[in-house]
């Protein structure tokens, strides 16, 4: 009941605010027009000031500075923007894939361990259900629900990444800068909708997985930049 009445509602409100802040950041960094019809008004500056009032240590500052791969600065903005949007989706999908795997392994381990303990102790089916299964059921219900939520989100991310890669192929062809920019804005709308409605991931897990994922992300960005330079003859 606490989850339904308080925690879940609080998460949804903060997710919408966070999605708006991320959208404002992307619009500024990637030179994208703000879509007021979809996103609504920007977050009040007083709220931004409140959320940013904490003092960051050196590690946190380094973590937040230059989040997008800096190598994209070597390309025109309409191409660099696509790489950054793809980076967003790839990073999120990779993080959720690992999170989902942890959930599935944990559930499998708990079930196997519970059956093993019950067999060793000699529980009857009734004893097993009352003593082990029922106390664990809230955690198992949450884990199974979370597994499928993450799976559905990953499918959405994969579809969006596929659309961005199609746009990338067009951008390297004869599509005009204006057409590419318009398509990027449409994809940004989908990214915002995804951010505002997707299930969350634990912060400690994000911090633990980030270094390796970010290294792969930067390597991928270098690949796309080289491809663009070759296709467009950019030095």
PDB file of N, CA and C in Angstrom, residues 13-29 34 39-52 68 188 192 195-196:
ATOM      1  N   UNK A  13       6.060  11.595 -10.472  1.00  0.00           N
ATOM      2  CA  UNK A  13       6.170  13.054 -10.518  1.00  0.00           C
ATOM      3  C   UNK A  13       7.613  13.478 -10.766  1.00  0.00           C
ATOM      4  N   UNK A  14       8.530  12.862 -10.042  1.00  0.00           N
ATOM      5  CA  UNK A  14       9.937  13.230 -10.180  1.00  0.00           C
ATOM      6  C   UNK A  14      10.505  12.790 -11.522  1.00  0.00           C
ATOM      7  N   UNK A  15      10.001  11.684 -12.065  1.00  0.00           N
ATOM      8  CA  UNK A  15      10.432  11.238 -13.385  1.00  0.00           C
ATOM      9  C   UNK A  15      10.058  12.261 -14.450  1.00  0.00           C
ATOM     10  N   UNK A  16       8.857  12.838 -14.339  1.00  0.00           N
ATOM     11  CA  UNK A  16       8.422  13.839 -15.321  1.00  0.00           C
ATOM     12  C   UNK A  16       9.297  15.094 -15.227  1.00  0.00           C
ATOM     13  N   UNK A  17       9.606  15.515 -13.995  1.00  0.00           N
ATOM     14  CA  UNK A  17      10.482  16.682 -13.821  1.00  0.00           C
ATOM     15  C   UNK A  17      11.875  16.377 -14.370  1.00  0.00           C
ATOM     16  N   UNK A  18      12.388  15.194 -14.046  1.00  0.00           N
ATOM     17  CA  UNK A  18      13.715  14.812 -14.521  1.00  0.00           C
ATOM     18  C   UNK A  18      13.761  14.756 -16.048  1.00  0.00           C
ATOM     19  N   UNK A  19      12.692  14.223 -16.659  1.00  0.00           N
ATOM     20  CA  UNK A  19      12.635  14.141 -18.119  1.00  0.00           C
ATOM     21  C   UNK A  19      12.643  15.536 -18.742  1.00  0.00           C
ATOM     22  N   UNK A  20      11.954  16.483 -18.117  1.00  0.00           N
ATOM     23  CA  UNK A  20      11.955  17.861 -18.616  1.00  0.00           C
ATOM     24  C   UNK A  20      13.337  18.485 -18.507  1.00  0.00           C
ATOM     25  N   UNK A  21      14.012  18.231 -17.391  1.00  0.00           N
ATOM     26  CA  UNK A  21      15.358  18.778 -17.220  1.00  0.00           C
ATOM     27  C   UNK A  21      16.327  18.181 -18.245  1.00  0.00           C
ATOM     28  N   UNK A  22      16.213  16.886 -18.479  1.00  0.00           N
ATOM     29  CA  UNK A  22      17.047  16.250 -19.498  1.00  0.00           C
ATOM     30  C   UNK A  22      16.734  16.807 -20.885  1.00  0.00           C
ATOM     31  N   UNK A  23      15.460  17.055 -21.136  1.00  0.00           N
ATOM     32  CA  UNK A  23      15.052  17.612 -22.424  1.00  0.00           C
ATOM     33  C   UNK A  23      15.618  19.017 -22.601  1.00  0.00           C
ATOM     34  N   UNK A  24      15.565  19.802 -21.543  1.00  0.00           N
ATOM     35  CA  UNK A  24      16.099  21.163 -21.631  1.00  0.00           C
ATOM     36  C   UNK A  24      17.607  21.133 -21.865  1.00  0.00           C
ATOM     37  N   UNK A  25      18.277  20.225 -21.201  1.00  0.00           N
ATOM     38  CA  UNK A  25      19.711  20.055 -21.397  1.00  0.00           C
ATOM     39  C   UNK A  25      20.024  19.681 -22.849  1.00  0.00           C
ATOM     40  N   UNK A  26      19.295  18.690 -23.373  1.00  0.00           N
ATOM     41  CA  UNK A  26      19.528  18.245 -24.748  1.00  0.00           C
ATOM     42  C   UNK A  26      19.228  19.356 -25.750  1.00  0.00           C
ATOM     43  N   UNK A  27      18.130  20.072 -25.531  1.00  0.00           N
ATOM     44  CA  UNK A  27      17.775  21.151 -26.460  1.00  0.00           C
ATOM     45  C   UNK A  27      18.868  22.220 -26.493  1.00  0.00           C
ATOM     46  N   UNK A  28      19.459  22.509 -25.356  1.00  0.00           N
ATOM     47  CA  UNK A  28      20.518  23.516 -25.293  1.00  0.00           C
ATOM     48  C   UNK A  28      21.806  23.006 -25.935  1.00  0.00           C
ATOM     49  N   UNK A  29      22.234  21.806 -25.536  1.00  0.00           N
ATOM     50  CA  UNK A  29      23.512  21.270 -26.017  1.00  0.00           C
ATOM     51  C   UNK A  29      23.453  20.895 -27.493  1.00  0.00           C
ATOM     52  N   UNK A  34      12.605  23.724 -28.532  1.00  0.00           N
ATOM     53  CA  UNK A  34      11.749  23.197 -27.465  1.00  0.00           C
ATOM     54  C   UNK A  34      10.353  22.938 -28.002  1.00  0.00           C
ATOM     55  N   UNK A  39       6.069  18.719 -24.454  1.00  0.00           N
ATOM     56  CA  UNK A  39       6.764  18.731 -23.173  1.00  0.00           C
ATOM     57  C   UNK A  39       6.102  19.664 -22.167  1.00  0.00           C
ATOM     58  N   UNK A  40       5.470  20.722 -22.670  1.00  0.00           N
ATOM     59  CA  UNK A  40       4.888  21.721 -21.785  1.00  0.00           C
ATOM     60  C   UNK A  40       5.899  22.788 -21.418  1.00  0.00           C
ATOM     61  N   UNK A  41       5.624  23.521 -20.352  1.00  0.00           N
ATOM     62  CA  UNK A  41       6.536  24.571 -19.901  1.00  0.00           C
ATOM     63  C   UNK A  41       7.795  23.966 -19.318  1.00  0.00           C
ATOM     64  N   UNK A  42       8.880  24.744 -19.396  1.00  0.00           N
ATOM     65  CA  UNK A  42      10.129  24.296 -18.803  1.00  0.00           C
ATOM     66  C   UNK A  42      10.005  24.309 -17.279  1.00  0.00           C
ATOM     67  N   UNK A  43      10.896  23.591 -16.630  1.00  0.00           N
ATOM     68  CA  UNK A  43      10.911  23.554 -15.170  1.00  0.00           C
ATOM     69  C   UNK A  43      11.233  24.956 -14.650  1.00  0.00           C
ATOM     70  N   UNK A  44      10.510  25.391 -13.620  1.00  0.00           N
ATOM     71  CA  UNK A  44      10.731  26.726 -13.068  1.00  0.00           C
ATOM     72  C   UNK A  44      12.183  26.898 -12.619  1.00  0.00           C
ATOM     73  N   UNK A  45      12.768  28.060 -12.888  1.00  0.00           N
ATOM     74  CA  UNK A  45      14.171  28.277 -12.499  1.00  0.00           C
ATOM     75  C   UNK A  45      14.405  28.140 -11.003  1.00  0.00           C
ATOM     76  N   UNK A  46      13.379  28.455 -10.198  1.00  0.00           N
ATOM     77  CA  UNK A  46      13.525  28.281  -8.751  1.00  0.00           C
ATOM     78  C   UNK A  46      13.698  26.799  -8.377  1.00  0.00           C
ATOM     79  N   UNK A  47      12.967  25.943  -9.089  1.00  0.00           N
ATOM     80  CA  UNK A  47      13.091  24.507  -8.835  1.00  0.00           C
ATOM     81  C   UNK A  47      14.461  23.991  -9.286  1.00  0.00           C
ATOM     82  N   UNK A  48      14.924  24.523 -10.414  1.00  0.00           N
ATOM     83  CA  UNK A  48      16.263  24.137 -10.890  1.00  0.00           C
ATOM     84  C   UNK A  48      17.317  24.560  -9.879  1.00  0.00           C
ATOM     85  N   UNK A  49      17.186  25.779  -9.351  1.00  0.00           N
ATOM     86  CA  UNK A  49      18.138  26.285  -8.358  1.00  0.00           C
ATOM     87  C   UNK A  49      18.135  25.415  -7.109  1.00  0.00           C
ATOM     88  N   UNK A  50      16.942  24.968  -6.694  1.00  0.00           N
ATOM     89  CA  UNK A  50      16.848  24.130  -5.493  1.00  0.00           C
ATOM     90  C   UNK A  50      17.530  22.787  -5.712  1.00  0.00           C
ATOM     91  N   UNK A  51      17.290  22.182  -6.880  1.00  0.00           N
ATOM     92  CA  UNK A  51      17.854  20.865  -7.148  1.00  0.00           C
ATOM     93  C   UNK A  51      19.364  20.923  -7.364  1.00  0.00           C
ATOM     94  N   UNK A  52      19.870  22.080  -7.797  1.00  0.00           N
ATOM     95  CA  UNK A  52      21.301  22.195  -8.104  1.00  0.00           C
ATOM     96  C   UNK A  52      22.084  22.901  -7.005  1.00  0.00           C
ATOM     97  N   UNK A  68      28.239  13.719 -23.100  1.00  0.00           N
ATOM     98  CA  UNK A  68      28.247  13.262 -24.487  1.00  0.00           C
ATOM     99  C   UNK A  68      29.691  13.162 -24.970  1.00  0.00           C
ATOM    100  N   UNK A 188      13.575  13.207 -30.912  1.00  0.00           N
ATOM    101  CA  UNK A 188      13.738  13.742 -29.558  1.00  0.00           C
ATOM    102  C   UNK A 188      12.415  13.696 -28.796  1.00  0.00           C
ATOM    103  N   UNK A 192      11.928  11.866 -25.225  1.00  0.00           N
ATOM    104  CA  UNK A 192      11.317  12.481 -24.042  1.00  0.00           C
ATOM    105  C   UNK A 192      10.194  11.605 -23.496  1.00  0.00           C
ATOM    106  N   UNK A 195      11.666   8.763 -21.618  1.00  0.00           N
ATOM    107  CA  UNK A 195      12.236   9.149 -20.326  1.00  0.00           C
ATOM    108  C   UNK A 195      11.155   9.399 -19.279  1.00  0.00           C
ATOM    109  N   UNK A 196      10.054   9.978 -19.703  1.00  0.00           N
ATOM    110  CA  UNK A 196       8.999  10.360 -18.761  1.00  0.00           C
ATOM    111  C   UNK A 196       8.175   9.175 -18.272  1.00  0.00           C
TER     112      UNK A 196
END
